[in-house]
Tab-separated table of C-alpha atoms and ligand atoms in Angstrom:
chain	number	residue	atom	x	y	z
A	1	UNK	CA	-21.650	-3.678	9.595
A	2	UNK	CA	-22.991	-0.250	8.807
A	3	UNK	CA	-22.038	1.554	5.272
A	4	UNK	CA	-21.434	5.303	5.837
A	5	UNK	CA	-20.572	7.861	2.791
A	6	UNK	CA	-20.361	11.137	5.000
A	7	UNK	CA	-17.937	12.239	7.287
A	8	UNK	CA	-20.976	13.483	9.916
A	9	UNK	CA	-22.110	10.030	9.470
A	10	UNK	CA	-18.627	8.458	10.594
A	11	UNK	CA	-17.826	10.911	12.908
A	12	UNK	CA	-20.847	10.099	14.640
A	13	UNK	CA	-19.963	6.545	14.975
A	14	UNK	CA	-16.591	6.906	16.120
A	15	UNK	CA	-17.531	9.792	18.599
A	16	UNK	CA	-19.996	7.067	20.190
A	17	UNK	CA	-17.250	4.304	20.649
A	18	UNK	CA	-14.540	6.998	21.757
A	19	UNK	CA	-16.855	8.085	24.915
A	20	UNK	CA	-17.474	4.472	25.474
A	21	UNK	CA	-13.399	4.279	26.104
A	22	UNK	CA	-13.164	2.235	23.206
A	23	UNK	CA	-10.392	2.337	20.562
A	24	UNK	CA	-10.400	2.625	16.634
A	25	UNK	CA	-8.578	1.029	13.972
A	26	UNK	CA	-8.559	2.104	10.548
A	27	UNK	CA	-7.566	0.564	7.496
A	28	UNK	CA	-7.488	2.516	4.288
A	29	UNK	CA	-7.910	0.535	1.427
A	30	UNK	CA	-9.285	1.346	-2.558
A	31	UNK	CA	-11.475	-1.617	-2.284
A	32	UNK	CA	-11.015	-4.639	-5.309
A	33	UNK	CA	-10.698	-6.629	-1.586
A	34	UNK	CA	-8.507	-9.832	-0.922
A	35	UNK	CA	-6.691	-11.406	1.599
A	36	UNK	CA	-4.122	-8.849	1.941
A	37	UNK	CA	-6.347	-6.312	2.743
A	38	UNK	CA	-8.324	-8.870	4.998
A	39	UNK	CA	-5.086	-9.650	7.500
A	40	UNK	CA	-4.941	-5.851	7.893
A	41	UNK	CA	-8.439	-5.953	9.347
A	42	UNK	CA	-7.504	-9.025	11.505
A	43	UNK	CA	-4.528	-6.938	12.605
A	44	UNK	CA	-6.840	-4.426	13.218
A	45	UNK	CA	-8.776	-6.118	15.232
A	46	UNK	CA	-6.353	-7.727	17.263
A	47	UNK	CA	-5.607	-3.989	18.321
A	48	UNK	CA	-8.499	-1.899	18.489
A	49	UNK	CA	-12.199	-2.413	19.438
A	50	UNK	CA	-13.646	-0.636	16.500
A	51	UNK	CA	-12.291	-1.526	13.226
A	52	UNK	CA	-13.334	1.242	10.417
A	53	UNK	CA	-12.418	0.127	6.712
A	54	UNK	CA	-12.596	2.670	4.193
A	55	UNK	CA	-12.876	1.771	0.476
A	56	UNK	CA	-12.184	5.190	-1.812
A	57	UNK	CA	-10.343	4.805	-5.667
A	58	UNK	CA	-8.293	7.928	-4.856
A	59	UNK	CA	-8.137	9.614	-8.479
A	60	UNK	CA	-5.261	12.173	-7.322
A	61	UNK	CA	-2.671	9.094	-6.902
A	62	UNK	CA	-2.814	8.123	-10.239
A	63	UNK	CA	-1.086	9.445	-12.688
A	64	UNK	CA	-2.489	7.566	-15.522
A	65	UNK	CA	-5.848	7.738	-16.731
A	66	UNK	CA	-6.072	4.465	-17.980
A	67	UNK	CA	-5.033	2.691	-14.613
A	68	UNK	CA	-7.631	5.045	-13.012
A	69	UNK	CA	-10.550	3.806	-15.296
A	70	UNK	CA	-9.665	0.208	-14.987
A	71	UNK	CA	-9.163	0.248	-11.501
A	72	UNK	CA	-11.551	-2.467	-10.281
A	73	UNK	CA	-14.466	-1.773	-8.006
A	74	UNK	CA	-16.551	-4.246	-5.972
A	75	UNK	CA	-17.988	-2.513	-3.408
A	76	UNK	CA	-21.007	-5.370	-3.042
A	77	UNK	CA	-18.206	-7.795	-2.931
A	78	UNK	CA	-16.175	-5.348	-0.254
A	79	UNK	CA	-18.938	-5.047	1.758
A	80	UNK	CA	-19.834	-8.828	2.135
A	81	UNK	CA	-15.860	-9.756	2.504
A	82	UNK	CA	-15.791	-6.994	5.469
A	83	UNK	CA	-19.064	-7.706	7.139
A	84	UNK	CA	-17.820	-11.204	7.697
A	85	UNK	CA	-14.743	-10.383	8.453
A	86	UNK	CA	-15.798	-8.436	11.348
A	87	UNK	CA	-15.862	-4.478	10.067
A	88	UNK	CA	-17.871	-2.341	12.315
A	89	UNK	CA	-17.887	0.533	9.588
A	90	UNK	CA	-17.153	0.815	6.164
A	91	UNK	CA	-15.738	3.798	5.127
A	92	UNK	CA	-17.090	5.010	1.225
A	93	UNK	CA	-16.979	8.461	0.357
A	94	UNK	CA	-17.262	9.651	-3.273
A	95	UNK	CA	-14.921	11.400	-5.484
A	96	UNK	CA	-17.215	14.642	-4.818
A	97	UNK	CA	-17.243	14.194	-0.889
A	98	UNK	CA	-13.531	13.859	-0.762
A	99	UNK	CA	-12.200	16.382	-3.193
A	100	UNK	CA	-15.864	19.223	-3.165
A	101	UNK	CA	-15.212	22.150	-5.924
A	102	UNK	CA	-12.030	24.579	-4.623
A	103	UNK	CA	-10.632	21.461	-3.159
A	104	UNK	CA	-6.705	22.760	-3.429
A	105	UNK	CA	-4.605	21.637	-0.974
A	106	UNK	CA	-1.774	18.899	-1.407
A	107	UNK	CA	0.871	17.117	0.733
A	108	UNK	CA	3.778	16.453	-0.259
A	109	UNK	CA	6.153	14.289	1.489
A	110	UNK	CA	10.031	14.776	0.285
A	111	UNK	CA	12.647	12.273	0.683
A	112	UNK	CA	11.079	9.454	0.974
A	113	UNK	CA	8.994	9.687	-1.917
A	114	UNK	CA	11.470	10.439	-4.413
A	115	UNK	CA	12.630	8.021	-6.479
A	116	UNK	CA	11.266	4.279	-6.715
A	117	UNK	CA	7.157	4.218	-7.602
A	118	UNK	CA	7.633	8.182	-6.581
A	119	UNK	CA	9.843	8.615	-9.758
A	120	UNK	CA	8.144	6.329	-11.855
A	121	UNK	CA	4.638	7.774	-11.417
A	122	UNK	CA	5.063	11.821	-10.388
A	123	UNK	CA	2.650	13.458	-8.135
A	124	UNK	CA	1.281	9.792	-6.729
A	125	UNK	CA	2.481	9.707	-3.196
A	126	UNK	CA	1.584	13.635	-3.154
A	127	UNK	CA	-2.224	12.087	-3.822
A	128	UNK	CA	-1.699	9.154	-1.332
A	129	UNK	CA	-0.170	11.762	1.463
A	130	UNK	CA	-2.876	13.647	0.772
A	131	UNK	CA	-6.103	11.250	0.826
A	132	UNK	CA	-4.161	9.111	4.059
A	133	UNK	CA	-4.399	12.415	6.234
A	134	UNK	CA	-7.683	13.085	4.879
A	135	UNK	CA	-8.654	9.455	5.905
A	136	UNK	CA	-7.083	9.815	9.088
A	137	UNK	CA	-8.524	12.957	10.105
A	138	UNK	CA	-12.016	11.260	9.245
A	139	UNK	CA	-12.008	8.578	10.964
A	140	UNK	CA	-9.583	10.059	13.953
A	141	UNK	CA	-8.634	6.732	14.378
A	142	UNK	CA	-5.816	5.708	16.983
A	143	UNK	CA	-4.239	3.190	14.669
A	144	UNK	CA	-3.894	2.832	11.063
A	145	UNK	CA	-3.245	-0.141	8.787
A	146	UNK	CA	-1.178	-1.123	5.745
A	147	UNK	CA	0.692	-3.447	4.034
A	148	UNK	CA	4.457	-3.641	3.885
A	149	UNK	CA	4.224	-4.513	-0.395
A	150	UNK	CA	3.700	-0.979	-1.241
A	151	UNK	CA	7.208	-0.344	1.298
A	152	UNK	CA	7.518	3.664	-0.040
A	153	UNK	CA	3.986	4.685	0.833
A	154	UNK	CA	4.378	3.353	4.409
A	155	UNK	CA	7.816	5.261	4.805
A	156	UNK	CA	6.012	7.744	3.278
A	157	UNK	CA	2.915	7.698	5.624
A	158	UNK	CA	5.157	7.320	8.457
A	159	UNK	CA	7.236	10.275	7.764
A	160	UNK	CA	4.135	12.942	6.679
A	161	UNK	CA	2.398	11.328	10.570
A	162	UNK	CA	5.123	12.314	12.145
A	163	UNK	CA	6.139	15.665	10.650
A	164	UNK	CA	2.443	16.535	11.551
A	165	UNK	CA	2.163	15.029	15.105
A	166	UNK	CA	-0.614	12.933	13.488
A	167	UNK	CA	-2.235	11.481	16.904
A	168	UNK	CA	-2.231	8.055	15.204
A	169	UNK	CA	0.001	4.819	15.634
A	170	UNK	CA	0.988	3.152	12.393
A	171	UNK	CA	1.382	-0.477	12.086
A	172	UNK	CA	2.679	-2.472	9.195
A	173	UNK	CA	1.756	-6.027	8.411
A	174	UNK	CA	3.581	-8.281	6.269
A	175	UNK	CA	2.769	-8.701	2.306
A	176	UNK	CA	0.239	-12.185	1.481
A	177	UNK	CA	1.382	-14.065	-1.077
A	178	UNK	CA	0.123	-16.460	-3.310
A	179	UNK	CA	0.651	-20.235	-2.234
A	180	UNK	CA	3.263	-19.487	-5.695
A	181	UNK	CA	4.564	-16.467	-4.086
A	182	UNK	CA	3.086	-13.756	-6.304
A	183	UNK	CA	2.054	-11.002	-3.833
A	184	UNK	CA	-1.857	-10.396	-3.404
A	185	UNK	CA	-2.602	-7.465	-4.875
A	186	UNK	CA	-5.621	-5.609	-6.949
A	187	UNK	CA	-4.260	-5.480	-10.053
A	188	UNK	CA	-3.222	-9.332	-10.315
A	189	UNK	CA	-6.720	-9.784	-11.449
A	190	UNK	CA	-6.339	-7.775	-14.319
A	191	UNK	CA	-3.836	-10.085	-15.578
A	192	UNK	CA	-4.300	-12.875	-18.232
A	193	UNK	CA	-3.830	-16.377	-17.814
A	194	UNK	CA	-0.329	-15.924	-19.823
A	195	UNK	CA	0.728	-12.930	-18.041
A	196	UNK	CA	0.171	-14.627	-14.488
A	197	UNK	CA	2.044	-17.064	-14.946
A	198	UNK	CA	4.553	-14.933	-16.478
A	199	UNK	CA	4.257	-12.417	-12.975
A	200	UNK	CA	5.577	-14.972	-10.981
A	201	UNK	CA	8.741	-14.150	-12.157
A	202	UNK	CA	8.912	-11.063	-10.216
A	203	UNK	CA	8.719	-12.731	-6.400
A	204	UNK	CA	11.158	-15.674	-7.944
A	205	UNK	CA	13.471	-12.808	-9.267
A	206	UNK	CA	13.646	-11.231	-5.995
A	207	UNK	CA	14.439	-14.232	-4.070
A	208	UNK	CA	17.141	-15.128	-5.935
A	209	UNK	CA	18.520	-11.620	-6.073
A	210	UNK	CA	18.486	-11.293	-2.340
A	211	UNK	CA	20.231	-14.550	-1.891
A	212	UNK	CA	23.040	-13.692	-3.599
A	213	UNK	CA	23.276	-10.279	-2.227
A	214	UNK	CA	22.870	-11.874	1.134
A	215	UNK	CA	25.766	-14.432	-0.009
A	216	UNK	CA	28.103	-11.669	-1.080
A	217	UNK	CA	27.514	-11.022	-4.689
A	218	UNK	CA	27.983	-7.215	-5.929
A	219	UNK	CA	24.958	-5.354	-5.906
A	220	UNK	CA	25.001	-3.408	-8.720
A	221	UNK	CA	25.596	-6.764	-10.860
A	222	UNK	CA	22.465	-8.682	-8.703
A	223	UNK	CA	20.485	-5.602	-9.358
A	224	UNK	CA	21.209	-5.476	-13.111
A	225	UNK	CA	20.707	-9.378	-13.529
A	226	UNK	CA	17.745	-9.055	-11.786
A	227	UNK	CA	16.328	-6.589	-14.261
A	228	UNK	CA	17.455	-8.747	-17.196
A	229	UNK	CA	15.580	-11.673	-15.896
A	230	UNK	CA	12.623	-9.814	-15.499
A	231	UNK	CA	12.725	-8.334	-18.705
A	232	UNK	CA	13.643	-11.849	-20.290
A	233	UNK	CA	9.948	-13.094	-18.512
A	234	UNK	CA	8.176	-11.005	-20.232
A	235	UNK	CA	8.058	-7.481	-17.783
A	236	UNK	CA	8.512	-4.178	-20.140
A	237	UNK	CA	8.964	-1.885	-18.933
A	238	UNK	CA	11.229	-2.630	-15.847
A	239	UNK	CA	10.576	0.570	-13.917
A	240	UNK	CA	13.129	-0.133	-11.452
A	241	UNK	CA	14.698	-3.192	-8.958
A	242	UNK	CA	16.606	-1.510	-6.071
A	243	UNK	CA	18.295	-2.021	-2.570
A	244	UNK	CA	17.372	0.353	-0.164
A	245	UNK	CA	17.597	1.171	3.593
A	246	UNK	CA	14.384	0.084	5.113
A	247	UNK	CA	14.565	2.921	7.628
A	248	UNK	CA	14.941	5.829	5.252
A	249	UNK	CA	14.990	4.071	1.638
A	250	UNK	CA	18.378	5.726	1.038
A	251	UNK	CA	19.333	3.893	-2.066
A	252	UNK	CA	22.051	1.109	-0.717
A	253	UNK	CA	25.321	-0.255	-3.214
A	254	UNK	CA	26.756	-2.377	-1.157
A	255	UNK	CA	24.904	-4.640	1.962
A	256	UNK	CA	25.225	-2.385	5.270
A	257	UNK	CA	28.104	-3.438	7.719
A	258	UNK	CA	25.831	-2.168	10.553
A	259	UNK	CA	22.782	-2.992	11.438
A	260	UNK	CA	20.989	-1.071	8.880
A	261	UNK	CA	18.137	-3.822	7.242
A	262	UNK	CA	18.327	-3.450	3.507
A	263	UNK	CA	15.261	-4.257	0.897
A	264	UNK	CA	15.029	-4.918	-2.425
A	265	UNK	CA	12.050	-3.045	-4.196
A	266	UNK	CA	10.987	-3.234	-7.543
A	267	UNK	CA	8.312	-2.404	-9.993
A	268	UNK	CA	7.435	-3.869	-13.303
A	269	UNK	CA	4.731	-3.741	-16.148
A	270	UNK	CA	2.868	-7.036	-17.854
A	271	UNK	CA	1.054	-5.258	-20.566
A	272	UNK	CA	-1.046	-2.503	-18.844
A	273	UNK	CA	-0.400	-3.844	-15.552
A	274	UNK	CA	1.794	-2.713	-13.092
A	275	UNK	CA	3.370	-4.598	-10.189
A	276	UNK	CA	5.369	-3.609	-7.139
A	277	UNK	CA	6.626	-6.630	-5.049
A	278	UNK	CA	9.692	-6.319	-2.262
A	279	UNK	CA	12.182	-8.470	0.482
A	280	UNK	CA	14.478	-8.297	2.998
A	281	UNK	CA	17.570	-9.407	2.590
A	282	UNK	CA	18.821	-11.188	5.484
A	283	UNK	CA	22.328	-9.789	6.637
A	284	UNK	CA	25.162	-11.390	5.889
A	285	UNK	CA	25.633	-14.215	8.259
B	301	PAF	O1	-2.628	1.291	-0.618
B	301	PAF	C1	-3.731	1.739	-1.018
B	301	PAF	O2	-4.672	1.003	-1.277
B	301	PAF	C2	-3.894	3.245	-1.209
B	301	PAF	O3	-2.718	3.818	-1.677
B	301	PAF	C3	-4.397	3.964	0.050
B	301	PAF	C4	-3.413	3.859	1.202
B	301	PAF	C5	-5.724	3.373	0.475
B	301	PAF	C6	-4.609	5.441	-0.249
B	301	PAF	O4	-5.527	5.628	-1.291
């Protein structure tokens, strides 16, 4: 696996496979690497014949400084996950490649990114919009991979790809969870032994929540006793647990009669860690 930092030096790569008639994945991560992040890769590579995997900490999506600064990075640990896992390039710009003095243009994606993680942390999916195309105008990749736990950035992806004929296809892979059910992420290892145990509460939550919505129960009384139970485990603040459509994440009160699929999504804090986990619920049978 080769370790590029420029765009000439990527471009030149992918240029090479693309007259060879080969294809190109891409899968945008900010590095801190796990198994997640590795099944998008395998996706990847299921699909495409090159598989580029770009590792950037994206300081324009974060809207605290504190999450920014402890944001872990591993790039020796990256690199050796990715070269076994089968990487032709890795992907790591810095801050000052990505975003060079007079940098000043943003992307912002309505709709879709209001509300949830987009009204809980402002200007965040204006940064991830923003970096994504950037990403995907790097690489010019002909497929792009991410993982259905953070839901709202894919809609969000989706919609900004196709509002600017992006020439890119966009596949989602299902969230990894723990063999306990707490979804993989980067953060989890910035929790303490107490508040791990204590996170679990959030995928249990969430199961139980869409079972009874799925068996009938009011939503706005599942939703709230959701929240309660998450708060009573330890999570403060609760930034929000909500049903939404999955097409359009048009905030749901009641289970669709159609054919609509609905989600639950919420988002938590342990201490100065924030979570985001999310599940169907199955229609009523
Ligand atoms: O999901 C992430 O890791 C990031 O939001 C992404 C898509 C790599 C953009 O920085």
């Amino acid at each position: 696996m080769e370790i590029v930092s420029t765009v000439d030096e990527l471009r030149a790569r992918v240029r090479a496979w693309k007259q060879a008639g080969q294809r190109v994945g891409v899968v945008p991560t900010m590095g801190a690497l796990h198994a997640g992040h590795l099944s998008l890769v395998q996706a990847a590579r299921a699909r495409a014949d090159r598989v580029v995997t770009t590792v950037f900490v994206n300081p324009i999506q974060f809207d605290n400084a504190d999450d920014l600064t402890t944001y872990p990075r591993t790039l020796e640990a990256d690199a050796r996950l990715l070269a076994d896992a089968g990487v032709d390039v890795l992907y790591a710009p810095t801050a000052a490649q990505m975003y060079p003095p007079g940098f000043a243009t943003r992307i912002t994606v309505s709709g879709v990114s209001e509300g949830l993680c987009g009204g809980a942390r402002p200007g965040h999916f204006d940064g991830v919009a923003t970096v994504v195309c950037k990403l995907l105008m790097q690489t010019l990749a002909d497929s792009a991979f991410f993982g259905e736990k953070d839901f709202q950035q894919v809609q969000v992806v989706r919609r900004m790809v196709a509002d600017l004929d992006l020439p890119v296809e966009i596949v989602t892979c299902p969230t990894k969870r723990e063999p306990d059910g707490l979804a993989l992420s980067s953060r989890n290892r910035r929790l303490t032994a107490e508040q791990r145990q204590a996170a679990l509460a959030l995928p249990r939550t969430l199961e139980a929540c869409a079972r009874d919505i799925a068996a009938g129960a009011d939503v706005a009384h599942a939703l709230a006793r959701a929240t309660a139970r998450l708060a009573a485990a330890g999570f403060d603040p609760v930034d929000y647990v909500e049903l939404r459509a999955e097409t359009d994440l048009r905030p749901l009160d009641a289970m669709p009669a159609t054919t609509t699929r609905a989600r639950l999504l919420a988002a938590a804090w342990l201490g100065t860690v924030r979570l985001i986990d999310g599940m169907p619920v199955p229609p009523p049978a």
